[in-house]
mmCIF file of C-alpha atoms in Angstrom:
data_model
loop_
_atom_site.group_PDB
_atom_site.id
_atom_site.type_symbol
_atom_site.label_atom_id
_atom_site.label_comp_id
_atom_site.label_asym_id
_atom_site.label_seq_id
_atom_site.Cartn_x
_atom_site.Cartn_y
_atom_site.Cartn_z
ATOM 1 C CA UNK A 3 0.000 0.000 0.000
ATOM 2 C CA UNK A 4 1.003 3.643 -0.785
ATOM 3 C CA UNK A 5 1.828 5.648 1.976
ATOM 4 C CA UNK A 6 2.999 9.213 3.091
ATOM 5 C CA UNK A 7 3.681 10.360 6.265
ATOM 6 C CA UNK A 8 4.935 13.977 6.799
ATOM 7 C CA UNK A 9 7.003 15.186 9.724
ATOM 8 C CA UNK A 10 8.570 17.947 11.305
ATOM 9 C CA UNK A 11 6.063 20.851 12.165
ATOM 10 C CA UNK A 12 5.667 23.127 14.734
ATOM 11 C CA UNK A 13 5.822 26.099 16.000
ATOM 12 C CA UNK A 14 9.180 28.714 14.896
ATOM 13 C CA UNK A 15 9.513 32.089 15.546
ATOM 14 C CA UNK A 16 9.704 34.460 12.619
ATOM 15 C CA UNK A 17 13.223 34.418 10.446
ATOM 16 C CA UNK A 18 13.674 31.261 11.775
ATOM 17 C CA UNK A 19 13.892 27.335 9.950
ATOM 18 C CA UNK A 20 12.168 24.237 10.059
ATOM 19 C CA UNK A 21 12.629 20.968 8.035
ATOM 20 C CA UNK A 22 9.789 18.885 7.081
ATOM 21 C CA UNK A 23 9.942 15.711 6.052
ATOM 22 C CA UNK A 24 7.549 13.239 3.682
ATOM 23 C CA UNK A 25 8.682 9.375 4.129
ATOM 24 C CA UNK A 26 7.029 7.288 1.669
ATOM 25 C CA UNK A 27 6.339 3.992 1.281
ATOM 26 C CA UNK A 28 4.914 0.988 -0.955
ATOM 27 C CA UNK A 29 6.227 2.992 -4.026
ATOM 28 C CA UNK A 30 9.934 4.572 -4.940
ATOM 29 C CA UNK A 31 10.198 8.434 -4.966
ATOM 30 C CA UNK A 32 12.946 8.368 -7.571
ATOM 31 C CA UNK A 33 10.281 7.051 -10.020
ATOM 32 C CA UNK A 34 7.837 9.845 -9.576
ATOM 33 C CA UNK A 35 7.426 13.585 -9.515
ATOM 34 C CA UNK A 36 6.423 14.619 -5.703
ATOM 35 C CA UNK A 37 5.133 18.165 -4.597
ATOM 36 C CA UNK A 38 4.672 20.301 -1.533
ATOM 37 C CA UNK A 39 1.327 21.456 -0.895
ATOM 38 C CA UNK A 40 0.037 24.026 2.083
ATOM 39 C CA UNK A 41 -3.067 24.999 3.118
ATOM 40 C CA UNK A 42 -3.183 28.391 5.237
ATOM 41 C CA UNK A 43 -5.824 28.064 8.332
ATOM 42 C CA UNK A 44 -9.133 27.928 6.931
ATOM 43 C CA UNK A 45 -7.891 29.294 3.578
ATOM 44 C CA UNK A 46 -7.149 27.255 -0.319
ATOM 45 C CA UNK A 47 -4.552 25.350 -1.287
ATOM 46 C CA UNK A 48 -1.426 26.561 -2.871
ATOM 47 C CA UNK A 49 1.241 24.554 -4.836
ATOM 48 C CA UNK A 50 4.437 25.441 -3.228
ATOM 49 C CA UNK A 51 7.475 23.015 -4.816
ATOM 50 C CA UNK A 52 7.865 20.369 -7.166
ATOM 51 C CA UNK A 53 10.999 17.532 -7.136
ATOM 52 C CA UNK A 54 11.030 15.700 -10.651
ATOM 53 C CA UNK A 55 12.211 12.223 -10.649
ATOM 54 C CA UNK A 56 15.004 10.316 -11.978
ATOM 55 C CA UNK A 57 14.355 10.833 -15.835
ATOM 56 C CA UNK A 58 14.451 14.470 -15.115
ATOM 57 C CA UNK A 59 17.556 14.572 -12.778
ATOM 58 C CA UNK A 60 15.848 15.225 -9.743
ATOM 59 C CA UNK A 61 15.135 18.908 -10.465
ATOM 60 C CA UNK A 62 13.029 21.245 -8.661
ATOM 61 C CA UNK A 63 10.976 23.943 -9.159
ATOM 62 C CA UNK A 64 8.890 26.319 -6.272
ATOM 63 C CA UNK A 65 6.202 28.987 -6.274
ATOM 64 C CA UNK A 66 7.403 32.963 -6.291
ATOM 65 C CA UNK A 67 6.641 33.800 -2.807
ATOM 66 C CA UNK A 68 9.332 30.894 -1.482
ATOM 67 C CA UNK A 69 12.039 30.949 -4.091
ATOM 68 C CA UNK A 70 15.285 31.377 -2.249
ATOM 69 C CA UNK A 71 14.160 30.476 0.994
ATOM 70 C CA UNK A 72 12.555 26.758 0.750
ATOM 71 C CA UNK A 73 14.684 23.568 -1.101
ATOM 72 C CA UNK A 74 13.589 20.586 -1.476
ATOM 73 C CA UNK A 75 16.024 17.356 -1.168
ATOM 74 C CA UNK A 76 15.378 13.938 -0.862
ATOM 75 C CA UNK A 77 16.778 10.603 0.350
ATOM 76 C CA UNK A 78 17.040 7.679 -1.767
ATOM 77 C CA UNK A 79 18.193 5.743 1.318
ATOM 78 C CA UNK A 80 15.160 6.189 3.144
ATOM 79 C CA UNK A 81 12.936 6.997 0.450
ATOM 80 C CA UNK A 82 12.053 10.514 1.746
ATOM 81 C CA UNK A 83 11.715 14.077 0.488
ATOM 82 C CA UNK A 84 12.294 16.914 2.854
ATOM 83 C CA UNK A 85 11.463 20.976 2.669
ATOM 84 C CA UNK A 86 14.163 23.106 4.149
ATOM 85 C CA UNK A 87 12.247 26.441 4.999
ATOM 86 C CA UNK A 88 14.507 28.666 6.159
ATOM 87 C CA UNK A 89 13.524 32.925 6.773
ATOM 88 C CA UNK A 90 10.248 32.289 7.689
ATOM 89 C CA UNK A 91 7.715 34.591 7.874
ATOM 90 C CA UNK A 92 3.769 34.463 9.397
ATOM 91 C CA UNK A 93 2.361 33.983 6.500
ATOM 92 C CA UNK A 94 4.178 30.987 6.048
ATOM 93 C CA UNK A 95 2.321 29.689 8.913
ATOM 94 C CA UNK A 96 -0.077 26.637 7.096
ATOM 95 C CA UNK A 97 -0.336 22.697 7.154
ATOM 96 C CA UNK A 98 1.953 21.618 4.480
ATOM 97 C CA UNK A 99 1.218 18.284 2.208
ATOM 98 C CA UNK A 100 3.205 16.176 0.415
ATOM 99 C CA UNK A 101 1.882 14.864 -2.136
ATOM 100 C CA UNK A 102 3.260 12.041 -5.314
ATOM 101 C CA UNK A 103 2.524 12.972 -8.406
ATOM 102 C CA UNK A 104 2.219 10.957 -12.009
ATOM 103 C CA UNK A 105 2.544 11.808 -15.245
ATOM 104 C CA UNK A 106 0.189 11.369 -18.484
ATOM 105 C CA UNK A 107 -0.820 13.040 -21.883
ATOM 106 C CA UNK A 108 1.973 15.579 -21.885
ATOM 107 C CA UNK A 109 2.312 16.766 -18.015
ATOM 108 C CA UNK A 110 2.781 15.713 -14.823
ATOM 109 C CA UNK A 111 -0.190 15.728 -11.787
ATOM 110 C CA UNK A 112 -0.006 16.321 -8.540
ATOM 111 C CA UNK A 113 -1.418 14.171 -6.070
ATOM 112 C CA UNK A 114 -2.603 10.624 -6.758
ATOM 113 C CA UNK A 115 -1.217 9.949 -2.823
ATOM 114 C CA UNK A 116 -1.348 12.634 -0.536
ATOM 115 C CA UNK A 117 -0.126 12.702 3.152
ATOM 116 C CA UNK A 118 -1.997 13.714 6.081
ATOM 117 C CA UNK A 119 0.012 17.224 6.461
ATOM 118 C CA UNK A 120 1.837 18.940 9.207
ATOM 119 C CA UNK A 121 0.878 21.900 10.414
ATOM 120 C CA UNK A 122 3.610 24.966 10.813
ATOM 121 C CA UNK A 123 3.464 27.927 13.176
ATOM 122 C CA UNK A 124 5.541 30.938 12.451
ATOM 123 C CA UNK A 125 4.582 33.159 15.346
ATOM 124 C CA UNK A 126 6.218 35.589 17.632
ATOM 125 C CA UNK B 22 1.156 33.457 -14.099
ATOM 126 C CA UNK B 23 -1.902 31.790 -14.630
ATOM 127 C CA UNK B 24 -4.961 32.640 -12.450
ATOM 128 C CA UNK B 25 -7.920 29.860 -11.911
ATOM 129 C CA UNK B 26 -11.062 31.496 -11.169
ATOM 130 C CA UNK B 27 -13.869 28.765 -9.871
ATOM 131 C CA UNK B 28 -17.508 29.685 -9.721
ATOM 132 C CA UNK B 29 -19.577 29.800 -8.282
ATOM 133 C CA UNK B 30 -17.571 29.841 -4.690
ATOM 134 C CA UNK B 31 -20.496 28.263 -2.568
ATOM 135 C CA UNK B 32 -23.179 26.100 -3.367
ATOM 136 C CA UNK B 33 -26.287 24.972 -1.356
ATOM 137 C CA UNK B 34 -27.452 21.823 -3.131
ATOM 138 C CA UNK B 35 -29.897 19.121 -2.043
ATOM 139 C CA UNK B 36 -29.620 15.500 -1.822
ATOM 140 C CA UNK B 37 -29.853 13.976 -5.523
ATOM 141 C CA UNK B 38 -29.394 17.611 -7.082
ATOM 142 C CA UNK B 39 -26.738 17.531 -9.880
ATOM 143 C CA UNK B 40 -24.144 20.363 -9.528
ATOM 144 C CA UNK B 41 -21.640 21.987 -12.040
ATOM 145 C CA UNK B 42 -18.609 24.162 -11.036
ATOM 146 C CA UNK B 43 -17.102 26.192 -13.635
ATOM 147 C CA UNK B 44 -12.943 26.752 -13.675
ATOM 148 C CA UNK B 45 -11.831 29.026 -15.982
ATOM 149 C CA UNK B 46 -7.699 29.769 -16.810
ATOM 150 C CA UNK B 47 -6.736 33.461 -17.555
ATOM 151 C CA UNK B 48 -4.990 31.961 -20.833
ATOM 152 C CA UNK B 49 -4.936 28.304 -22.319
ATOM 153 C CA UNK B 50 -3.588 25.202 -20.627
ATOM 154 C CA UNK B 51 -5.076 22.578 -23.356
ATOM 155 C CA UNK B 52 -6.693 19.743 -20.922
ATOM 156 C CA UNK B 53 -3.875 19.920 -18.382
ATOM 157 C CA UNK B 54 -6.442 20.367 -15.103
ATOM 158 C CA UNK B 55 -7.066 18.489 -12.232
ATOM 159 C CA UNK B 56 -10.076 18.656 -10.098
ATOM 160 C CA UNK B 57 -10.204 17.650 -5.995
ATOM 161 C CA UNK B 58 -12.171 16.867 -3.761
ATOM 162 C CA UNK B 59 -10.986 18.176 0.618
ATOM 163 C CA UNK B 60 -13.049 17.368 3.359
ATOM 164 C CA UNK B 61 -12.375 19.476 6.290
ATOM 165 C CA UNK B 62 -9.258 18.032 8.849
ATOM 166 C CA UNK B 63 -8.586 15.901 5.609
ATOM 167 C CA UNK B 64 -6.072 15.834 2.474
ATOM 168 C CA UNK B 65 -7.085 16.485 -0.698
ATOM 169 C CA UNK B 66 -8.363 13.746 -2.944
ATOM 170 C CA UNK B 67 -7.922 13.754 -6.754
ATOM 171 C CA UNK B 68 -11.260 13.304 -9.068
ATOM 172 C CA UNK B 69 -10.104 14.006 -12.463
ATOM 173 C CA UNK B 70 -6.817 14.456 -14.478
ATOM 174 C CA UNK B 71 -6.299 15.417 -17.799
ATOM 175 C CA UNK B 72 -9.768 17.444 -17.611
ATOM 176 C CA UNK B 73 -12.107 14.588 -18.139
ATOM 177 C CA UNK B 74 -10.415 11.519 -17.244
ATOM 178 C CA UNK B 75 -11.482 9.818 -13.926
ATOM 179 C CA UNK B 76 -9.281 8.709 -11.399
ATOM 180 C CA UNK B 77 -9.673 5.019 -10.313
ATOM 181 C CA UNK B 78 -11.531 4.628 -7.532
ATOM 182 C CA UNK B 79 -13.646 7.848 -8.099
ATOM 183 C CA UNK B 80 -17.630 7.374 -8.545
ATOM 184 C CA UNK B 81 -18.712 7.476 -11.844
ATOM 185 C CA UNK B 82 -21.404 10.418 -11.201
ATOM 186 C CA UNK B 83 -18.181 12.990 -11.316
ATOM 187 C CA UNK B 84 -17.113 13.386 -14.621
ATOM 188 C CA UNK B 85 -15.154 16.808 -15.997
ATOM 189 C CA UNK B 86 -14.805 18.288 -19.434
ATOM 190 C CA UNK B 87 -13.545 21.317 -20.841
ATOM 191 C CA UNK B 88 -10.093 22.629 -22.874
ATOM 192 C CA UNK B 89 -8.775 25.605 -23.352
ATOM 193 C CA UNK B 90 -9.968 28.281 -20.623
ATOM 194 C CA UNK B 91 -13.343 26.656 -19.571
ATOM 195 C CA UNK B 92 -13.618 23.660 -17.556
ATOM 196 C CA UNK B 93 -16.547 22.042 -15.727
ATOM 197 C CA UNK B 94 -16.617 19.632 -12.952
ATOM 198 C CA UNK B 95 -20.052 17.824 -13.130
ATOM 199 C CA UNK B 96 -21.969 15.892 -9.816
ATOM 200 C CA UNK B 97 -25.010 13.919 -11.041
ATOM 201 C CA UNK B 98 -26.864 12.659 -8.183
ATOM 202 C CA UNK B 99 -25.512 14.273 -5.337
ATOM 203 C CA UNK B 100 -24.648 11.958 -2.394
ATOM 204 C CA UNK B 101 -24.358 12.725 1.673
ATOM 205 C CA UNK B 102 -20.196 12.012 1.334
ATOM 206 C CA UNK B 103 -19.939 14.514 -1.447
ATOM 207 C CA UNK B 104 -20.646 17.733 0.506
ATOM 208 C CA UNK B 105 -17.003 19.468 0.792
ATOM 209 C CA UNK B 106 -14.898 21.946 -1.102
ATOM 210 C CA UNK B 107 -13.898 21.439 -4.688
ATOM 211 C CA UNK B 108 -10.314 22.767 -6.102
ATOM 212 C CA UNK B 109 -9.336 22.740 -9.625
ATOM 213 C CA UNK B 110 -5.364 22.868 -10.655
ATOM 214 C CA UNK B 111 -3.812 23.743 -13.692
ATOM 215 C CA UNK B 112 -0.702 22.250 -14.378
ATOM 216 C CA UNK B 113 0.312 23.880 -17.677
ATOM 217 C CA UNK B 114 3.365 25.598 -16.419
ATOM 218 C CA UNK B 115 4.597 26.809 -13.627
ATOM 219 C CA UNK B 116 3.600 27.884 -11.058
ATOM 220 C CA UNK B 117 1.401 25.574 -10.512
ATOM 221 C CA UNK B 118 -1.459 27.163 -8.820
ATOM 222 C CA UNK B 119 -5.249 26.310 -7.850
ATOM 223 C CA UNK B 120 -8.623 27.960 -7.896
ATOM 224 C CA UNK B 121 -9.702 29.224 -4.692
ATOM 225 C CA UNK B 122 -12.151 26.528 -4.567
ATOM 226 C CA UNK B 123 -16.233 25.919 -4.055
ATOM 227 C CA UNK B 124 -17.564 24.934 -0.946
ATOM 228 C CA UNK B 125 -20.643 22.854 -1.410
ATOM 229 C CA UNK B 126 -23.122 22.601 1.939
ATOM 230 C CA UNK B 127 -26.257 20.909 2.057
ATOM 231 C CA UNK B 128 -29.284 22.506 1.833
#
């Protein structure tokens, strides 16, 4: 069975970094595109990151408002994926999914698997 | 970027009722949308890919269709488990981004 389990939330003070972590199992991460995912308190979703798979060496991409201050890595070893957030800010604060995507007729989709989320705090 | 808008963003149905929600792109993505389905407390769950195809597992009274700019998620037959917010996402380039989503509630 498929499985994600995310990891590492909690509460950090503004300016400050966190590391979240996705561990996945049932499936290999270097055969599929996975995304980050947050969800503000009772507000939408919004796409943060993407981490391509093997065929596509692994690259990643990220939404505007994080570029330069999330990266995402991964694991092979322990089949994980991980976001480094580093200068955080409030509205950062959200419960962040991970989420494995697949590929068909041309692109690649997030989300056949999501995890349950973690939520992150960036408060003073 | 491109912008989703999804209307309309709240919709009072009744049991049995069928339901559309329109998502339209501020340029063209060809068929490259994806429509979800959150619960509150709960991850999102994918519906349709590639605009009109199903995902396995998904009940057959969701179907999508559109191309272009306009898409439609369709709900024939509303059920009790289908009352919950609805997200389309484009993934035509990036950033990838969603609508801000319809919240269905039960009349």
């Amino acid at each position: 069975e498929v499985q994600l389990v995310e990891s590492g939330g909690g509460l950090v003070q503004p300016g400050g970094s966190l590391r979240l972590s996705c561990a996945g199992s049932g499936f290999s991460f270097s055969d599929h595109f996975m995304d980050w995912v947050r969800q503000a308190p009772g507000k939408g979703l919004e796409w943060v990151g993407r981490l391509r798979d093997k065929t596509q060496s692994f690259t990643t991409e990220y939404t505007a408002s994080v570029k330069g201050r999330f990266s995402i890595s991964r694991d092979e070893s322990k089949n994980s994926m991980f976001l480094q957030m580093n200068s955080l800010k409030v509205e950062d604060t959200a419960v962040y999914y991970c989420a494995r995507g697949f590929c068909s007729g041309g692109t690649c989709y997030t989300g056949d698997k999501w995890g349950q989320g973690t939520l992150v705090t960036v408060s003073s | 970027d491109i912008q989703l808008t999804q209307s309309p963003s709240f919709l009072s149905p009744s049991l049995g009722d069928r339901v559309t929600i329109t998502c339209r792109a501020s340029q063209a993505i060809s068929n490259y949308l994806a429509w979800f389905q959150q619960k509150p407390g709960k991850a999102p769950i994918l519906l349709i890919y590639s605009a009109s195809t199903l995902q396995s597992g998904v009940p057959s009274r969701f179907s999508g269709s559109g191309s272009g700019t306009e898409f439609t998620l369709t709900i024939t037959s509303l059920q009790p488990e289908d009352f919950a917010t609805y997200y389309c996402q484009h993934l035509d380039s990036y950033p990838l981004t969603f609508g801000q989503g319809t919240r269905l509630e039960i009349k």
